[in-house]
Short mmCIF file of C-alpha atoms and ligand atoms in Angstrom, two decimals:
data_model
loop_
_atom_site.label_atom_id
_atom_site.label_comp_id
_atom_site.label_asym_id
_atom_site.label_seq_id
_atom_site.Cartn_x
_atom_site.Cartn_y
_atom_site.Cartn_z
CA MET A 28 79.16 -8.06 26.54
CA PHE A 29 78.65 -5.50 29.29
CA ARG A 30 75.86 -7.19 31.12
CA ASP A 31 76.52 -7.34 34.82
CA ASN A 32 76.45 -10.60 36.68
CA SER A 33 73.18 -10.16 38.54
CA GLY A 34 74.21 -12.14 41.62
CA ARG A 35 77.21 -9.91 42.05
CA GLY A 36 75.02 -6.82 41.57
CA ARG A 37 72.78 -7.85 44.46
CA ALA A 38 75.74 -8.52 46.72
CA LEU A 39 77.24 -5.14 45.94
CA GLN A 40 74.06 -3.29 46.70
CA SER A 41 74.22 -4.09 50.39
CA VAL A 42 77.70 -2.56 50.79
CA ARG A 43 77.51 0.95 52.27
CA MET A 44 80.13 3.20 50.76
CA ARG A 45 81.32 6.76 50.99
CA SER A 46 83.42 8.69 48.50
CA LEU A 47 85.37 11.84 49.27
CA VAL A 48 86.39 14.16 46.44
CA LEU A 49 89.04 16.83 47.00
CA ILE A 50 89.00 19.60 44.42
CA GLY A 51 92.15 21.51 43.53
CA HIS A 52 92.84 24.21 40.98
CA GLY A 53 95.55 22.30 39.08
CA SER A 54 97.54 23.79 36.25
CA HIS A 55 98.03 23.35 32.52
CA LEU A 56 101.61 24.49 32.93
CA ASN A 57 103.25 22.73 35.85
CA GLY A 58 102.75 19.69 38.00
CA GLU A 59 103.31 21.39 41.35
CA SER A 60 99.77 22.63 41.83
CA ALA A 61 98.29 19.14 42.18
CA VAL A 62 100.85 17.88 44.70
CA ALA A 63 99.28 19.43 47.82
CA VAL A 64 95.93 17.82 46.96
CA TYR A 65 97.62 14.41 46.46
CA ARG A 66 99.25 14.75 49.85
CA TYR A 67 95.99 15.41 51.68
CA ALA A 68 94.23 12.66 49.75
CA GLU A 69 96.93 10.24 50.91
CA LEU A 70 96.72 11.37 54.55
CA ILE A 71 92.94 10.92 54.52
CA ARG A 72 93.15 7.56 52.75
CA GLN A 73 95.40 6.35 55.58
CA ARG A 74 92.70 7.19 58.13
CA GLY A 75 90.36 4.77 56.34
CA LEU A 76 87.18 6.76 57.06
CA PHE A 77 86.18 6.91 53.40
CA ASP A 78 86.05 4.00 51.00
CA GLU A 79 87.78 6.12 48.42
CA VAL A 80 89.41 9.54 48.21
CA ILE A 81 89.56 11.04 44.73
CA GLU A 82 91.22 14.20 43.48
CA GLY A 83 89.61 16.43 40.83
CA TYR A 84 90.81 19.65 39.16
CA TRP A 85 89.80 22.69 37.19
CA LYS A 86 92.82 22.45 34.91
CA GLU A 87 93.86 18.82 35.15
CA GLU A 88 92.18 15.44 35.03
CA PRO A 89 89.83 14.14 36.19
CA SER A 90 88.30 17.52 35.44
CA LEU A 91 85.44 19.07 37.38
CA ARG A 92 83.16 17.89 34.56
CA GLN A 93 84.32 14.28 34.88
CA VAL A 94 85.17 13.71 38.52
CA LEU A 95 81.72 12.70 39.80
CA LYS A 96 81.56 9.93 37.18
CA THR A 97 84.77 8.50 38.61
CA THR A 98 83.37 7.95 42.11
CA ALA A 99 82.43 4.38 42.98
CA SER A 100 79.63 5.14 45.45
CA THR A 101 76.35 7.03 45.41
CA ASP A 102 77.37 8.99 48.55
CA VAL A 103 79.84 11.71 47.62
CA THR A 104 81.26 14.57 49.68
CA VAL A 105 83.10 17.24 47.71
CA ILE A 106 85.56 19.58 49.44
CA PRO A 107 87.20 22.49 47.63
CA MET A 108 90.88 22.60 48.62
CA PHE A 109 90.98 26.39 48.70
CA ILE A 110 92.10 28.69 51.48
CA SER A 111 89.19 31.13 51.08
CA GLU A 112 85.80 31.53 49.47
CA GLY A 113 85.70 33.22 46.12
CA TYR A 114 85.26 32.89 42.39
CA PHE A 115 86.36 29.25 42.19
CA THR A 116 84.47 27.92 45.18
CA GLU A 117 81.29 29.93 44.51
CA THR A 118 81.14 30.07 40.73
CA VAL A 119 83.47 27.76 38.82
CA ILE A 120 83.33 24.54 40.85
CA PRO A 121 79.53 24.45 41.41
CA ARG A 122 78.91 25.35 37.76
CA GLU A 123 81.32 22.84 36.26
CA MET A 124 80.21 20.03 38.57
CA GLY A 125 76.56 20.73 37.75
CA LEU A 126 75.58 21.40 41.37
CA GLY A 127 72.81 23.82 40.39
CA HIS A 128 74.13 26.36 42.87
CA GLN A 129 75.87 29.70 42.44
CA GLY A 130 77.13 32.14 45.05
CA PRO A 131 78.03 31.83 48.72
CA VAL A 132 77.82 28.31 50.13
CA PRO A 133 75.95 28.05 53.46
CA PRO A 134 77.91 26.69 56.49
CA GLU A 135 76.20 23.30 56.24
CA GLY A 136 77.10 23.05 52.54
CA VAL A 137 74.91 22.30 49.55
CA ALA A 138 73.39 18.85 48.97
CA ARG A 139 72.11 17.69 45.59
CA VAL A 140 71.19 14.46 43.86
CA ILE A 141 73.09 14.28 40.57
CA GLY A 142 72.62 11.30 38.27
CA GLY A 143 71.81 8.92 41.11
CA ARG A 144 74.56 10.17 43.42
CA THR A 145 73.92 12.23 46.54
CA VAL A 146 76.54 14.96 46.35
CA ARG A 147 77.41 17.24 49.27
CA TYR A 148 79.49 20.29 48.50
CA THR A 149 81.15 22.03 51.44
CA LEU A 150 82.85 25.31 52.13
CA PRO A 151 86.57 25.44 51.35
CA TYR A 152 88.81 24.05 54.11
CA GLY A 153 90.39 27.45 54.79
CA VAL A 154 87.20 28.93 56.25
CA HIS A 155 86.67 26.16 58.80
CA PRO A 156 86.97 27.48 62.38
CA SER A 157 89.57 24.83 63.25
CA MET A 158 92.03 26.58 60.92
CA THR A 159 92.62 28.86 63.92
CA ASP A 160 94.33 25.90 65.62
CA VAL A 161 96.46 25.36 62.53
CA ILE A 162 97.61 29.00 62.69
CA LEU A 163 98.53 28.52 66.37
CA GLU A 164 100.39 25.29 65.52
CA ARG A 165 102.39 27.07 62.84
CA ALA A 166 103.20 29.87 65.32
CA ARG A 167 104.36 27.36 67.96
CA GLU A 168 106.66 25.68 65.45
CA VAL A 169 108.76 28.83 65.00
CA LEU A 170 108.39 30.17 68.56
CA PRO A 171 107.42 27.51 71.11
CA ASP A 172 107.53 29.95 74.07
CA ALA A 173 105.38 32.78 72.66
CA SER A 174 103.86 34.70 75.56
CA PRO A 175 101.05 37.23 76.07
CA GLU A 176 103.66 39.53 77.67
CA ASP A 177 106.03 40.12 74.80
CA THR A 178 104.85 38.39 71.61
CA ALA A 179 102.72 39.70 68.76
CA LEU A 180 101.08 37.55 66.09
CA ILE A 181 100.54 38.67 62.52
CA VAL A 182 98.08 36.63 60.47
CA LEU A 183 99.08 37.44 56.95
CA GLY A 184 96.56 37.12 54.11
CA HIS A 185 96.73 37.71 50.39
CA GLY A 186 93.77 40.06 50.24
CA THR A 187 92.39 41.36 47.00
CA THR A 188 89.98 44.06 46.02
CA ARG A 189 88.17 41.69 43.64
CA ASN A 190 86.84 39.42 46.33
CA GLU A 191 85.67 40.80 49.62
CA ASN A 192 85.47 37.31 51.12
CA SER A 193 89.15 36.49 51.01
CA ASN A 194 90.11 38.97 53.74
CA LYS A 195 87.12 38.17 55.95
CA ILE A 196 88.54 34.83 57.02
CA VAL A 197 91.91 36.37 57.94
CA TYR A 198 90.17 38.94 60.18
CA GLN A 199 88.02 36.23 61.76
CA ASN A 200 91.04 34.14 62.67
CA ALA A 201 92.91 37.17 64.02
CA ASP A 202 89.84 38.05 66.16
CA ARG A 203 89.55 34.52 67.55
CA ILE A 204 93.22 34.38 68.51
CA ARG A 205 93.11 37.88 70.02
CA GLU A 206 90.17 36.82 72.21
CA SER A 207 92.11 33.77 73.40
CA GLY A 208 94.63 36.10 75.05
CA GLN A 209 97.67 34.06 74.02
CA PHE A 210 99.47 37.00 72.42
CA ALA A 211 100.15 40.58 73.47
CA GLU A 212 98.69 41.79 70.17
CA VAL A 213 97.23 40.16 67.07
CA GLN A 214 97.05 41.83 63.68
CA ALA A 215 95.62 40.93 60.28
CA LEU A 216 97.83 42.26 57.49
CA PHE A 217 97.69 41.74 53.72
CA LEU A 218 99.87 41.64 50.65
CA ASP A 219 97.39 43.22 48.27
CA GLU A 220 95.20 45.47 50.38
CA ASP A 221 95.30 47.72 53.44
CA PRO A 222 96.55 47.33 56.07
CA LYS A 223 99.57 46.27 54.03
CA VAL A 224 102.22 43.96 55.40
CA GLY A 225 104.98 46.57 54.96
CA THR A 226 103.40 48.79 57.63
CA TRP A 227 104.13 46.33 60.46
CA PRO A 228 107.08 48.24 62.08
CA GLU A 229 104.78 51.22 62.77
CA THR A 230 101.84 49.27 64.15
CA VAL A 231 103.32 46.24 65.92
CA ARG A 232 104.98 47.11 69.25
CA SER A 233 105.98 43.78 70.87
CA PRO A 234 109.65 42.80 70.88
CA ARG A 235 108.86 39.35 69.46
CA VAL A 236 106.64 39.01 66.38
CA VAL A 237 105.38 35.76 64.86
CA VAL A 238 104.18 35.93 61.25
CA VAL A 239 101.92 33.13 59.98
CA PRO A 240 101.04 33.28 56.26
CA PHE A 241 97.39 32.32 55.70
CA PHE A 242 98.31 30.82 52.33
CA ALA A 243 97.46 27.46 50.76
CA SER A 244 101.00 26.52 49.78
CA GLU A 245 104.64 27.44 49.73
CA GLY A 246 105.31 29.48 46.61
CA TRP A 247 106.30 32.79 45.13
CA HIS A 248 104.40 34.80 47.76
CA THR A 249 105.61 32.94 50.85
CA LEU A 250 109.18 32.53 49.57
CA GLU A 251 109.71 35.93 47.93
CA THR A 252 107.02 38.59 48.19
CA ILE A 253 106.39 38.38 51.93
CA PRO A 254 110.06 38.22 53.00
CA GLU A 255 110.79 41.12 50.64
CA ASP A 256 107.90 43.31 51.85
CA MET A 257 108.78 42.66 55.51
CA GLY A 258 112.56 42.72 55.17
CA LEU A 259 112.98 39.12 56.39
CA THR A 260 116.22 37.22 55.83
CA GLY A 261 115.17 33.79 57.15
CA THR A 262 113.07 32.08 59.79
CA VAL A 263 114.32 34.55 62.42
CA THR A 264 115.21 38.16 61.56
CA ASP A 265 116.42 40.90 63.93
CA PHE A 266 115.33 44.49 63.49
CA PRO A 267 117.51 46.47 65.98
CA GLU A 268 116.28 49.94 65.04
CA ASN A 269 112.53 49.76 64.52
CA PRO A 270 110.31 52.68 65.68
CA HIS A 271 109.26 50.62 68.73
CA GLY A 272 112.81 49.48 69.48
CA HIS A 273 114.53 46.15 68.91
CA GLN A 274 112.22 43.52 67.39
CA GLN A 275 112.70 39.92 66.35
CA VAL A 276 110.46 38.38 63.68
CA PHE A 277 109.73 34.62 63.51
CA TYR A 278 108.46 33.59 60.09
CA ALA A 279 106.24 30.49 60.08
CA LYS A 280 105.37 28.15 57.23
CA PRO A 281 102.03 28.63 55.40
CA VAL A 282 98.99 27.12 57.12
CA GLY A 283 97.81 25.19 54.05
CA THR A 284 100.70 22.73 54.08
CA HIS A 285 100.28 21.68 57.73
CA ALA A 286 99.39 18.00 58.16
CA ALA A 287 96.55 19.03 60.53
CA VAL A 288 94.67 20.33 57.47
CA ALA A 289 93.73 16.66 56.94
CA ASP A 290 91.76 16.87 60.23
CA VAL A 291 90.12 20.10 59.08
CA ILE A 292 89.01 18.33 55.89
CA LEU A 293 87.55 15.46 57.89
CA HIS A 294 85.69 17.89 60.17
CA LEU A 295 84.20 19.57 57.12
CA ALA A 296 83.18 16.23 55.65
CA GLU A 297 81.51 15.18 58.93
CA GLU A 298 79.64 18.45 59.29
CA ALA A 299 78.31 18.53 55.72
CA SER A 300 74.54 18.36 55.60
CA GLY A 301 73.34 14.75 55.64
CA ALA A 302 76.85 13.34 56.01
CA GLY A 303 75.81 11.33 59.08
CA GLY A 304 73.54 9.13 56.98
CA PRO A 305 74.10 5.44 56.29
CA GLY A 306 76.36 6.00 53.29
CA GLY A 307 75.54 5.03 49.75
CA ASP A 308 75.46 2.04 47.44
CA THR A 309 77.94 1.02 44.84
CA GLU A 310 77.18 3.20 41.83
CA ARG A 311 75.97 0.68 39.26
CA GLY A 312 77.10 2.43 36.07
CA HIS A 313 80.55 2.96 37.50
CA GLU A 314 80.85 -0.61 38.68
CA ALA A 315 79.61 -2.00 35.36
CA ALA A 316 82.25 0.05 33.52
CA TRP A 317 85.04 -1.32 35.70
CA GLN A 318 83.77 -4.87 35.43
CA ALA A 319 83.83 -4.51 31.64
CA PHE A 320 87.39 -3.21 31.85
CA LEU A 321 88.51 -5.94 34.27
CA LYS A 322 87.01 -8.62 32.05
CA GLY A 323 89.20 -7.36 29.22
CA ALA A 324 92.20 -6.96 31.52
CA ARG A 325 91.96 -10.59 32.65
CA SER A 326 92.71 -11.73 29.11
CA GLY A 327 95.03 -8.83 28.22
CA LEU A 328 93.97 -5.45 26.84
CA ARG A 329 95.39 -2.29 25.31
CA VAL A 330 93.92 1.02 26.45
CA GLY A 331 95.34 3.92 24.51
CA GLU A 332 99.11 3.72 24.90
CA VAL A 333 98.94 1.33 27.84
CA LEU A 334 99.23 -2.42 27.75
CA VAL A 335 97.44 -4.34 30.51
CA THR A 336 98.67 -7.93 30.91
CA PRO A 337 97.43 -10.49 33.46
CA GLU A 338 100.24 -12.26 35.30
CA LEU A 339 99.55 -14.98 37.89
CA GLY A 340 96.91 -13.17 39.90
CA VAL A 341 98.32 -9.69 39.38
CA PHE A 342 98.36 -7.27 36.44
CA GLU A 343 101.19 -5.59 34.64
CA LEU A 344 100.89 -2.13 33.08
CA ARG A 345 103.44 -0.69 30.70
CA ASN A 346 103.66 1.60 27.70
CA ALA A 347 102.73 -0.47 24.63
CA LEU A 348 105.90 0.81 22.94
CA ASP A 349 107.84 -1.08 25.63
CA GLU A 350 106.14 -4.35 24.70
CA GLY A 351 108.58 -7.24 24.83
CA ARG A 352 111.30 -5.34 26.68
CA PRO A 353 112.79 -7.37 29.53
CA GLY A 354 111.49 -6.25 32.94
CA GLY A 355 115.08 -5.60 34.05
CA GLU A 356 115.34 -2.71 31.58
CA LEU A 357 112.29 -0.97 33.04
CA THR A 358 111.62 0.76 36.36
CA THR A 359 109.18 -1.42 38.30
CA LEU A 360 106.38 0.37 40.12
CA VAL A 361 104.22 -1.40 42.69
CA THR A 362 101.68 1.23 43.83
CA PRO A 363 99.00 3.34 42.14
CA GLU A 364 100.76 6.43 43.53
CA GLY A 365 103.99 5.31 41.85
CA VAL A 366 102.11 5.04 38.55
CA ARG A 367 100.49 8.44 39.14
CA ASP A 368 103.84 10.13 39.63
CA GLN A 369 105.36 8.33 36.64
CA VAL A 370 102.66 9.37 34.15
CA ARG A 371 102.44 13.00 35.21
CA PHE A 372 105.37 13.99 33.00
CA THR A 373 106.44 13.17 29.45
CA ASP A 374 109.80 11.57 28.70
CA GLY A 375 111.02 15.13 28.12
CA GLY A 376 109.90 16.17 31.63
CA GLU A 377 106.87 18.18 30.50
CA HIS A 378 103.74 18.28 32.66
CA ARG A 379 100.77 16.29 31.22
CA PRO A 380 97.49 18.06 32.15
CA VAL A 381 95.64 16.01 29.48
CA HIS A 382 96.38 12.34 30.02
CA THR A 383 95.03 11.12 26.69
CA LEU A 384 97.58 13.17 24.73
CA ARG A 385 99.86 10.65 23.03
CA ASN A 386 102.92 11.34 25.12
CA LEU A 387 102.76 8.70 27.83
CA PRO A 388 106.29 8.22 29.16
CA ARG A 389 108.16 4.96 28.50
CA GLY A 390 110.62 2.92 30.50
CA TRP A 391 108.41 1.69 33.37
CA ARG A 392 106.20 -1.23 34.27
CA ALA A 393 103.77 -1.53 37.16
CA VAL A 394 102.81 -4.77 38.89
CA LEU A 395 99.48 -4.39 40.67
CA SER A 396 96.68 -6.27 42.39
CA GLU A 397 93.19 -5.99 40.90
CA ALA A 398 92.16 -3.30 43.43
CA ASP A 399 95.34 -1.32 42.77
CA LEU A 400 94.89 -1.75 39.00
CA ARG A 401 91.63 0.20 39.22
CA ARG A 402 93.29 3.07 41.06
CA ALA A 403 96.32 3.02 38.79
CA MET A 404 94.17 3.12 35.63
CA HIS A 405 92.28 6.03 37.17
CA TYR A 406 95.60 7.87 37.37
CA VAL A 407 96.82 6.83 33.90
CA TYR A 408 93.58 7.68 32.10
CA PRO A 409 91.21 9.56 34.44
CA ALA A 410 87.51 9.03 33.62
CA VAL A 411 88.37 7.17 30.40
CA ILE A 412 86.92 3.83 31.47
CA GLU A 413 83.68 5.37 32.76
CA GLU A 414 83.20 7.61 29.71
CA THR A 415 84.05 4.92 27.18
CA TYR A 416 81.72 2.41 28.79
CA ALA A 417 78.94 5.03 28.85
CA HIS A 418 79.62 5.76 25.19
CA ASP A 419 79.38 2.07 24.31
CA CYS A 420 76.05 1.91 26.17
CA HIS A 421 74.82 5.01 24.26
CA ALA A 422 74.70 6.94 27.54
CA LEU A 423 77.41 9.56 26.92
CA ARG A 424 75.87 12.82 25.79
CA PRO A 425 78.28 15.12 23.90
CA THR A 426 78.37 18.83 24.77
CA PRO A 427 78.77 20.89 21.60
CA TRP A 428 81.47 23.58 21.59
CA ALA A 429 78.87 26.39 21.62
CA THR A 430 77.46 25.11 24.94
CA THR A 431 80.92 24.80 26.50
CA ALA A 432 81.79 28.32 25.32
CA ARG A 433 78.55 29.84 26.66
CA ARG A 434 79.25 28.45 30.11
CA GLN A 435 82.63 30.17 30.45
CA THR A 436 83.07 33.20 32.69
CA GLY A 437 85.91 35.40 33.89
CA ILE A 438 88.96 35.43 31.66
CA TYR A 439 87.57 32.55 29.58
CA ALA A 440 84.33 34.36 28.60
CA LYS A 441 86.07 35.62 25.49
CA VAL A 442 86.12 32.12 23.93
CA GLN A 443 82.49 32.86 23.05
CA LYS A 444 83.88 35.13 20.34
CA ALA A 445 85.85 32.34 18.68
CA THR A 446 84.77 31.52 15.13
CA PRO A 447 84.23 27.87 14.19
CA ALA A 448 87.40 28.15 12.09
CA GLN A 449 89.42 29.30 15.10
CA VAL A 450 88.10 26.44 17.25
CA GLU A 451 88.86 23.96 14.48
CA HIS A 452 92.35 25.39 14.07
CA VAL A 453 93.11 24.80 17.76
CA ALA A 454 91.52 21.34 17.68
CA GLN A 455 93.56 20.41 14.60
CA ASP A 456 96.65 21.41 16.48
CA VAL A 457 95.93 19.96 19.94
CA CYS A 458 93.33 17.21 19.54
CA THR A 459 95.16 15.45 16.72
CA GLY A 460 97.78 14.58 19.33
CA CYS A 461 95.09 13.14 21.60
CA LEU A 462 93.72 9.61 21.69
CA ARG A 463 90.17 10.81 22.17
CA THR A 464 87.67 11.26 19.34
CA ARG A 465 85.90 14.63 19.39
CA LEU A 466 82.24 13.80 19.77
CA TRP A 467 81.75 17.45 20.72
CA ALA A 468 82.71 18.44 17.16
CA GLY A 469 80.39 15.87 15.61
CA HIS A 470 83.02 13.16 15.02
CA LYS A 471 81.86 9.58 15.48
CA LEU A 472 83.49 6.76 17.42
CA THR A 473 82.34 3.34 16.28
CA GLN A 474 84.70 1.02 18.17
CA SER A 475 86.23 1.54 21.58
CA PHE A 476 89.16 -0.01 23.42
CA LEU A 477 86.60 -2.20 25.18
CA ASN A 478 85.97 -3.73 21.73
CA GLY A 479 89.64 -4.18 20.99
CA VAL A 480 90.46 -0.84 19.32
CA PRO A 481 93.09 0.66 21.66
CA GLY A 482 92.70 4.28 20.53
CA GLY A 483 88.89 4.21 20.70
CA ILE A 484 88.20 6.73 23.46
CA PRO A 485 85.42 9.33 23.25
CA CYS A 486 85.76 13.04 24.05
CA ALA A 487 82.31 14.27 25.04
CA GLU A 488 83.31 17.87 25.66
CA ALA A 489 86.21 20.21 24.93
CA CYS A 490 88.71 19.98 27.81
CA THR A 491 89.90 23.06 29.72
CA PHE A 492 93.25 22.81 27.95
CA VAL A 493 91.54 23.32 24.58
CA VAL A 494 89.31 26.07 26.05
CA ALA A 495 92.46 27.88 27.23
CA GLU A 496 94.10 27.43 23.82
CA VAL A 497 91.00 28.83 22.07
CA ARG A 498 91.22 31.84 24.35
CA GLU A 499 94.81 32.34 23.22
CA GLU A 500 93.72 31.97 19.62
CA VAL A 501 91.01 34.63 20.03
CA SER A 502 93.52 36.94 21.72
CA GLY A 503 95.92 36.48 18.81
CA LYS A 504 98.59 35.17 21.17
CA ARG A 505 98.79 31.73 19.69
CA GLY A 506 101.48 31.13 17.09
CA GLY A 507 100.73 28.91 14.10
CA GLY A 508 101.70 25.28 14.51
CA GLY A 509 103.12 24.20 17.87
CA HIS A 510 101.35 24.57 21.21
CA SER A 511 101.38 27.86 22.99
CA HIS A 512 101.73 27.55 26.74
CA SER A 513 101.68 31.21 27.58
CA HIS A 514 98.20 31.33 29.14
FE1 LIG B 622 91.73 15.49 23.79
FE2 LIG B 622 90.89 17.55 22.35
FE3 LIG B 622 89.19 16.23 23.91
FE4 LIG B 622 91.05 17.81 24.99
S1 LIG B 622 89.33 18.45 23.68
S2 LIG B 622 90.53 15.73 25.65
S3 LIG B 622 92.77 17.48 23.58
S4 LIG B 622 90.24 15.43 22.09
#
């Protein structure tokens, strides 16, 4: 049933392809975290330099464990969407993606061959030297006529005593801008370490002061902590009685949300070791999985809660519970991004970090071309088609709970203490609401959706949502019954 058409296979092999993967932190709790990564992925897609741009997350799907399987080519560049180096970029991402690397990433990145794919892992975008230009852009936006005579620049970082690297990049940028001579003075200040941001009136002397937060996104720090610590009331704040006389502060937006970050990402991708090569082939396992899915889709198929129906050269997706409802009663979506945004929340407005939980929203239909159907299905059920096809070909190896637990570090290391009963208790609570079958707990899946059983989807490894819930269970913070979301 899954045999590839060999003529097609030969034709595909000659196509050179490149995949770009952007890695974000994501969140089990709210949908905001992923939005910045979506935005950059869209900007880069528009440039057309990569055949595909895929997002992957630590706490959402596709997860770091799954994301490589979802890339269509054998040439993959992975960029961590983080503002500085640290625990995630040096420990968590390389470990979870199986890069066989731990610790600082060299400037040219790390290149590995993983399961037939050449994978290049780069430094996070925030440490790229061209971020200096983004800081200057942000400064110009709030004060277009900054001058070396009367204007100071403060590059404001988070800073933390746990990671010596996170302040290094703020100092480096401040040094570069100071050397350029565009400002009367340039200072690096921090929220969480010395020199603290609140000390600025003593140390900054210029009458005009531009503050650029070296932060990834707009949030609690940029909207509340920084204005509070500096005494800012808006974009421009007057301080008539400072120790150095009257001063005016111009508060810029965070660097991480500037559209030019898309250029920084492309620079990083170009500079990654071996990135100038000819590109890769179509990844055969991935392509075979999608061909198997498309074959089913062409005659109508149910995948989990979704109904795929062929319609005169296009495909319709809708929640199977909306089967038979007139199209006029449903919101019609026409892009994969529209589908992505629709399925991110339940009907009750709750964020859905695990897409196979049985809470797909209702009330919509999507009408899509075959190419868009692939992308839309990737958003509805990330990695499900690839993993199910691999399972049906006996090529999906389950990772037992003990192995997943042993791998955890940082705040999740304590899941190693969980008893089998505690893990089972969480799984009974969470996984029973999930379409997937827990191969990692020894359960067996005999039929998959590719064989006509809609709910037949394998779970090869406990997801990060369940890992986080087990941590709560071990800490005694998890109430009986309903889900705890306090982690
Ligand atoms: Fe679903 Fe449980 Fe697997 Fe998570 S661990 S994907 S909730 S079956």
